[in-house]
Every structure is written in C-alpha cells, then in structure tokens.
JSON list of C-alpha atoms in Angstrom, two decimals:
[
{"chain": "A", "resi": 14, "resn": "SER", "atom": "CA", "xyz": [-6.80, 4.75, 61.25]},
{"chain": "A", "resi": 15, "resn": "CYS", "atom": "CA", "xyz": [-5.90, 2.61, 57.51]},
{"chain": "A", "resi": 16, "resn": "CYS", "atom": "CA", "xyz": [-8.01, 4.88, 55.53]},
{"chain": "A", "resi": 17, "resn": "GLU", "atom": "CA", "xyz": [-5.06, 7.52, 53.95]},
{"chain": "A", "resi": 18, "resn": "ASN", "atom": "CA", "xyz": [-4.80, 8.56, 50.27]},
{"chain": "A", "resi": 19, "resn": "PHE", "atom": "CA", "xyz": [-3.78, 5.73, 48.70]},
{"chain": "A", "resi": 20, "resn": "SER", "atom": "CA", "xyz": [-2.75, 5.61, 44.87]},
{"chain": "A", "resi": 21, "resn": "ILE", "atom": "CA", "xyz": [-5.49, 3.44, 42.65]},
{"chain": "A", "resi": 22, "resn": "LEU", "atom": "CA", "xyz": [-5.86, 2.07, 39.23]},
{"chain": "A", "resi": 23, "resn": "PRO", "atom": "CA", "xyz": [-7.97, 4.24, 36.33]},
{"chain": "A", "resi": 24, "resn": "VAL", "atom": "CA", "xyz": [-10.78, 1.49, 36.28]},
{"chain": "A", "resi": 25, "resn": "GLU", "atom": "CA", "xyz": [-11.02, 2.09, 40.16]},
{"chain": "A", "resi": 26, "resn": "PHE", "atom": "CA", "xyz": [-10.89, 5.52, 39.61]},
{"chain": "A", "resi": 27, "resn": "TYR", "atom": "CA", "xyz": [-13.54, 6.05, 37.35]},
{"chain": "A", "resi": 28, "resn": "SER", "atom": "CA", "xyz": [-15.91, 3.79, 38.83]},
{"chain": "A", "resi": 29, "resn": "ILE", "atom": "CA", "xyz": [-15.48, 5.94, 42.20]},
{"chain": "A", "resi": 30, "resn": "LYS", "atom": "CA", "xyz": [-15.89, 8.88, 40.14]},
{"chain": "A", "resi": 31, "resn": "ASN", "atom": "CA", "xyz": [-19.21, 7.84, 38.88]},
{"chain": "A", "resi": 32, "resn": "GLU", "atom": "CA", "xyz": [-20.28, 6.93, 42.19]},
{"chain": "A", "resi": 33, "resn": "ILE", "atom": "CA", "xyz": [-19.51, 10.36, 43.58]},
{"chain": "A", "resi": 34, "resn": "GLU", "atom": "CA", "xyz": [-21.39, 11.96, 40.58]},
{"chain": "A", "resi": 35, "resn": "LYS", "atom": "CA", "xyz": [-24.25, 9.53, 40.49]},
{"chain": "A", "resi": 36, "resn": "PHE", "atom": "CA", "xyz": [-24.88, 9.98, 44.94]},
{"chain": "A", "resi": 37, "resn": "LYS", "atom": "CA", "xyz": [-23.52, 14.13, 44.95]},
{"chain": "A", "resi": 38, "resn": "ILE", "atom": "CA", "xyz": [-20.96, 13.01, 47.62]},
{"chain": "A", "resi": 39, "resn": "SER", "atom": "CA", "xyz": [-18.79, 15.44, 48.86]},
{"chain": "A", "resi": 40, "resn": "THR", "atom": "CA", "xyz": [-15.36, 15.60, 47.97]},
{"chain": "A", "resi": 41, "resn": "GLU", "atom": "CA", "xyz": [-14.06, 18.13, 50.23]},
{"chain": "A", "resi": 42, "resn": "ILE", "atom": "CA", "xyz": [-10.65, 17.31, 51.48]},
{"chain": "A", "resi": 43, "resn": "ALA", "atom": "CA", "xyz": [-8.91, 18.09, 55.13]},
{"chain": "A", "resi": 44, "resn": "ASP", "atom": "CA", "xyz": [-5.60, 16.50, 55.20]},
{"chain": "A", "resi": 45, "resn": "LYS", "atom": "CA", "xyz": [-3.87, 15.45, 52.40]},
{"chain": "A", "resi": 46, "resn": "ASN", "atom": "CA", "xyz": [-2.50, 12.43, 53.81]},
{"chain": "A", "resi": 47, "resn": "SER", "atom": "CA", "xyz": [-5.75, 10.89, 54.94]},
{"chain": "A", "resi": 48, "resn": "CYS", "atom": "CA", "xyz": [-9.10, 9.40, 52.42]},
{"chain": "A", "resi": 49, "resn": "LYS", "atom": "CA", "xyz": [-11.03, 12.27, 51.96]},
{"chain": "A", "resi": 50, "resn": "PHE", "atom": "CA", "xyz": [-14.00, 10.09, 51.79]},
{"chain": "A", "resi": 51, "resn": "LEU", "atom": "CA", "xyz": [-13.64, 9.00, 55.40]},
{"chain": "A", "resi": 52, "resn": "ILE", "atom": "CA", "xyz": [-16.51, 11.33, 56.51]},
{"chain": "A", "resi": 53, "resn": "ASN", "atom": "CA", "xyz": [-17.30, 10.91, 61.15]},
{"chain": "A", "resi": 54, "resn": "ASN", "atom": "CA", "xyz": [-15.45, 7.55, 60.59]},
{"chain": "A", "resi": 55, "resn": "LYS", "atom": "CA", "xyz": [-17.54, 6.23, 57.62]},
{"chain": "A", "resi": 56, "resn": "CYS", "atom": "CA", "xyz": [-16.69, 5.99, 54.52]},
{"chain": "A", "resi": 57, "resn": "SER", "atom": "CA", "xyz": [-18.46, 7.77, 51.72]},
{"chain": "A", "resi": 58, "resn": "ILE", "atom": "CA", "xyz": [-17.74, 5.54, 49.17]},
{"chain": "A", "resi": 59, "resn": "TYR", "atom": "CA", "xyz": [-18.37, 2.46, 50.43]},
{"chain": "A", "resi": 60, "resn": "LYS", "atom": "CA", "xyz": [-20.09, 0.47, 47.86]},
{"chain": "A", "resi": 61, "resn": "SER", "atom": "CA", "xyz": [-17.65, 1.38, 45.55]},
{"chain": "A", "resi": 62, "resn": "ARG", "atom": "CA", "xyz": [-14.21, 1.40, 47.34]},
{"chain": "A", "resi": 63, "resn": "PRO", "atom": "CA", "xyz": [-11.18, 0.41, 45.68]},
{"chain": "A", "resi": 64, "resn": "VAL", "atom": "CA", "xyz": [-9.79, -2.88, 46.17]},
{"chain": "A", "resi": 65, "resn": "ILE", "atom": "CA", "xyz": [-7.27, -1.95, 48.44]},
{"chain": "A", "resi": 66, "resn": "CYS", "atom": "CA", "xyz": [-10.01, -0.52, 50.45]},
{"chain": "A", "resi": 67, "resn": "ARG", "atom": "CA", "xyz": [-11.95, -3.91, 50.62]},
{"chain": "A", "resi": 68, "resn": "THR", "atom": "CA", "xyz": [-8.79, -6.12, 51.27]},
{"chain": "A", "resi": 69, "resn": "GLN", "atom": "CA", "xyz": [-7.36, -3.42, 54.08]},
{"chain": "A", "resi": 70, "resn": "GLY", "atom": "CA", "xyz": [-7.08, -5.88, 57.66]},
{"chain": "A", "resi": 71, "resn": "VAL", "atom": "CA", "xyz": [-7.57, -9.33, 56.50]},
{"chain": "A", "resi": 72, "resn": "PRO", "atom": "CA", "xyz": [-4.51, -11.13, 56.26]},
{"chain": "A", "resi": 73, "resn": "LEU", "atom": "CA", "xyz": [-2.76, -10.78, 52.86]},
{"chain": "A", "resi": 74, "resn": "LEU", "atom": "CA", "xyz": [-0.16, -12.75, 50.79]},
{"chain": "A", "resi": 75, "resn": "PHE", "atom": "CA", "xyz": [1.84, -10.62, 48.60]},
{"chain": "A", "resi": 76, "resn": "MET", "atom": "CA", "xyz": [4.80, -11.22, 46.38]},
{"chain": "A", "resi": 77, "resn": "SER", "atom": "CA", "xyz": [7.61, -8.50, 46.95]},
{"chain": "A", "resi": 78, "resn": "GLU", "atom": "CA", "xyz": [9.92, -7.35, 44.48]},
{"chain": "A", "resi": 79, "resn": "ASP", "atom": "CA", "xyz": [12.54, -9.51, 45.35]},
{"chain": "A", "resi": 80, "resn": "TYR", "atom": "CA", "xyz": [10.08, -12.70, 44.86]},
{"chain": "A", "resi": 81, "resn": "ASN", "atom": "CA", "xyz": [9.74, -13.23, 48.21]},
{"chain": "A", "resi": 82, "resn": "PHE", "atom": "CA", "xyz": [5.79, -13.74, 49.49]},
{"chain": "A", "resi": 83, "resn": "GLU", "atom": "CA", "xyz": [5.60, -11.50, 52.58]},
{"chain": "A", "resi": 84, "resn": "LEU", "atom": "CA", "xyz": [2.62, -11.14, 54.87]},
{"chain": "A", "resi": 85, "resn": "SER", "atom": "CA", "xyz": [0.57, -8.18, 55.04]},
{"chain": "A", "resi": 86, "resn": "VAL", "atom": "CA", "xyz": [-1.88, -8.04, 58.32]},
{"chain": "A", "resi": 87, "resn": "CYS", "atom": "CA", "xyz": [-3.15, -5.37, 60.33]},
{"chain": "A", "resi": 88, "resn": "ASP", "atom": "CA", "xyz": [-1.56, -5.41, 63.29]},
{"chain": "A", "resi": 89, "resn": "LEU", "atom": "CA", "xyz": [-4.74, -3.79, 65.45]},
{"chain": "A", "resi": 90, "resn": "ASN", "atom": "CA", "xyz": [-7.00, -7.10, 64.06]},
{"chain": "A", "resi": 91, "resn": "PHE", "atom": "CA", "xyz": [-4.31, -9.60, 65.21]},
{"chain": "A", "resi": 92, "resn": "SER", "atom": "CA", "xyz": [-3.17, -7.80, 68.78]},
{"chain": "A", "resi": 93, "resn": "ASP", "atom": "CA", "xyz": [-3.27, -11.50, 70.34]},
{"chain": "A", "resi": 94, "resn": "PHE", "atom": "CA", "xyz": [-2.19, -13.42, 67.54]},
{"chain": "A", "resi": 95, "resn": "ASP", "atom": "CA", "xyz": [0.90, -15.11, 67.15]},
{"chain": "A", "resi": 96, "resn": "PHE", "atom": "CA", "xyz": [2.29, -14.17, 63.21]},
{"chain": "A", "resi": 97, "resn": "GLN", "atom": "CA", "xyz": [4.43, -17.27, 62.74]},
{"chain": "A", "resi": 98, "resn": "LYS", "atom": "CA", "xyz": [0.70, -19.34, 62.73]},
{"chain": "A", "resi": 99, "resn": "PHE", "atom": "CA", "xyz": [-0.40, -17.06, 59.38]},
{"chain": "A", "resi": 100, "resn": "ASN", "atom": "CA", "xyz": [0.29, -19.61, 56.41]},
{"chain": "A", "resi": 101, "resn": "SER", "atom": "CA", "xyz": [-1.28, -20.17, 52.73]},
{"chain": "A", "resi": 102, "resn": "GLU", "atom": "CA", "xyz": [-4.77, -21.45, 54.19]},
{"chain": "A", "resi": 103, "resn": "ASN", "atom": "CA", "xyz": [-5.50, -18.64, 56.66]},
{"chain": "A", "resi": 104, "resn": "THR", "atom": "CA", "xyz": [-4.51, -16.12, 54.18]},
{"chain": "A", "resi": 105, "resn": "TYR", "atom": "CA", "xyz": [-5.55, -14.38, 50.99]},
{"chain": "A", "resi": 106, "resn": "SER", "atom": "CA", "xyz": [-3.42, -14.01, 48.28]},
{"chain": "A", "resi": 107, "resn": "LEU", "atom": "CA", "xyz": [-3.01, -10.30, 47.02]},
{"chain": "A", "resi": 108, "resn": "ASP", "atom": "CA", "xyz": [-1.94, -11.05, 43.99]},
{"chain": "A", "resi": 109, "resn": "THR", "atom": "CA", "xyz": [-4.53, -13.36, 43.16]},
{"chain": "A", "resi": 110, "resn": "TYR", "atom": "CA", "xyz": [-6.61, -10.21, 43.13]},
{"chain": "A", "resi": 111, "resn": "ASN", "atom": "CA", "xyz": [-4.39, -7.70, 41.69]},
{"chain": "A", "resi": 112, "resn": "ASN", "atom": "CA", "xyz": [-3.65, -9.95, 38.79]},
{"chain": "A", "resi": 113, "resn": "GLU", "atom": "CA", "xyz": [-7.18, -9.62, 37.92]},
{"chain": "A", "resi": 114, "resn": "LEU", "atom": "CA", "xyz": [-7.54, -6.01, 38.85]},
{"chain": "A", "resi": 115, "resn": "PHE", "atom": "CA", "xyz": [-4.67, -5.42, 36.47]},
{"chain": "A", "resi": 116, "resn": "MET", "atom": "CA", "xyz": [-6.14, -7.17, 33.87]},
{"chain": "A", "resi": 117, "resn": "LEU", "atom": "CA", "xyz": [-9.33, -5.45, 33.94]},
{"chain": "A", "resi": 118, "resn": "ASN", "atom": "CA", "xyz": [-7.50, -1.88, 33.83]},
{"chain": "A", "resi": 119, "resn": "LYS", "atom": "CA", "xyz": [-5.66, -2.97, 30.96]},
{"chain": "A", "resi": 120, "resn": "GLU", "atom": "CA", "xyz": [-8.91, -3.48, 29.11]},
{"chain": "A", "resi": 121, "resn": "PHE", "atom": "CA", "xyz": [-10.21, -0.49, 30.36]},
{"chain": "A", "resi": 122, "resn": "ILE", "atom": "CA", "xyz": [-7.84, 1.38, 29.12]},
{"chain": "A", "resi": 123, "resn": "GLU", "atom": "CA", "xyz": [-7.53, 0.02, 25.69]},
{"chain": "A", "resi": 124, "resn": "ASN", "atom": "CA", "xyz": [-11.51, 0.19, 25.47]},
{"chain": "A", "resi": 125, "resn": "PHE", "atom": "CA", "xyz": [-12.04, 3.83, 27.26]},
{"chain": "A", "resi": 126, "resn": "ASP", "atom": "CA", "xyz": [-9.40, 5.94, 28.54]},
{"chain": "A", "resi": 127, "resn": "ARG", "atom": "CA", "xyz": [-5.96, 5.74, 26.33]},
{"chain": "A", "resi": 128, "resn": "LYS", "atom": "CA", "xyz": [-4.42, 8.67, 28.13]},
{"chain": "A", "resi": 129, "resn": "TYR", "atom": "CA", "xyz": [-3.36, 6.40, 31.26]},
{"chain": "A", "resi": 130, "resn": "SER", "atom": "CA", "xyz": [-0.24, 3.23, 30.38]},
{"chain": "A", "resi": 131, "resn": "GLU", "atom": "CA", "xyz": [-1.44, -0.31, 32.34]},
{"chain": "A", "resi": 132, "resn": "PHE", "atom": "CA", "xyz": [0.85, 0.83, 35.12]},
{"chain": "A", "resi": 133, "resn": "GLU", "atom": "CA", "xyz": [-0.19, 4.09, 36.16]},
{"chain": "A", "resi": 134, "resn": "LEU", "atom": "CA", "xyz": [-1.94, 4.70, 39.23]},
{"chain": "A", "resi": 135, "resn": "ILE", "atom": "CA", "xyz": [-3.73, 7.91, 40.88]},
{"chain": "A", "resi": 136, "resn": "SER", "atom": "CA", "xyz": [-4.33, 9.33, 43.76]},
{"chain": "A", "resi": 137, "resn": "ILE", "atom": "CA", "xyz": [-7.75, 8.70, 45.34]},
{"chain": "A", "resi": 138, "resn": "ASN", "atom": "CA", "xyz": [-7.70, 12.61, 46.33]},
{"chain": "A", "resi": 139, "resn": "GLU", "atom": "CA", "xyz": [-7.85, 13.63, 43.09]},
{"chain": "A", "resi": 140, "resn": "LEU", "atom": "CA", "xyz": [-11.18, 12.67, 43.01]}
]
C-alpha cells in the first residue's frame, strides 16, 4: 500500500533508468497514483529503488518546514506500539540521508545533466 508514484531527484531517476534499460524492465502503468514498478506485489526495480522506498516502513525523524522534528512511521508496521516511545535512539534521521542525497544530486546535475535544478523532482512514473 506504500508503493506510490513518488517524485525523486534526477540522480535517482537516471540510476533507475539505467537499470530499466540494462534489464529491459517493463514500464507499463496501470494506475497513475501507484508506482508502475510494483508488479505482482513485487518491486521490479528493488536493487535500484529510490531512497524514499528504501526507508519506507522504518521510523524516521525529519525536520518539518516550521523547524520542528516530526515522526514518520508506517502504522502497519507498528500497530501495537506506543508512538510516544519513539525517540532519537530508536529512529533514523531522514534529514541525514536526504542531505547526502541532495549533495550527490547537486554534483550529478553540475557534472552530467544541467537541464534540472538541484531542487527539481521527477515523477518515478515518467521512467
């Protein structure tokens, strides 16, 4: 239920695109809101899936637009867990991963594909 049509950074987009071309993965789309790479309840790009998919389901802390830390967690994975017990020791800082990914993306754009801005996102279903 979490496999959606996410928007991703160009560096991830091109990484997945290379995987698709390399292994000739089908890219037909059934529902524009879901991810077209979920085929028979399996991710057809699992080895090259974007960071947002890799972190789905684990408890994540991130900085909101108003500079407060917020918790993102899959309710399906923690249905019998007291959410008040989440803290910095049993969650991952999504901002750490996002910062690294942002810097990689910035370098990718500067050196390989200047048609995108460093803040631009691309729908995964555009692949």
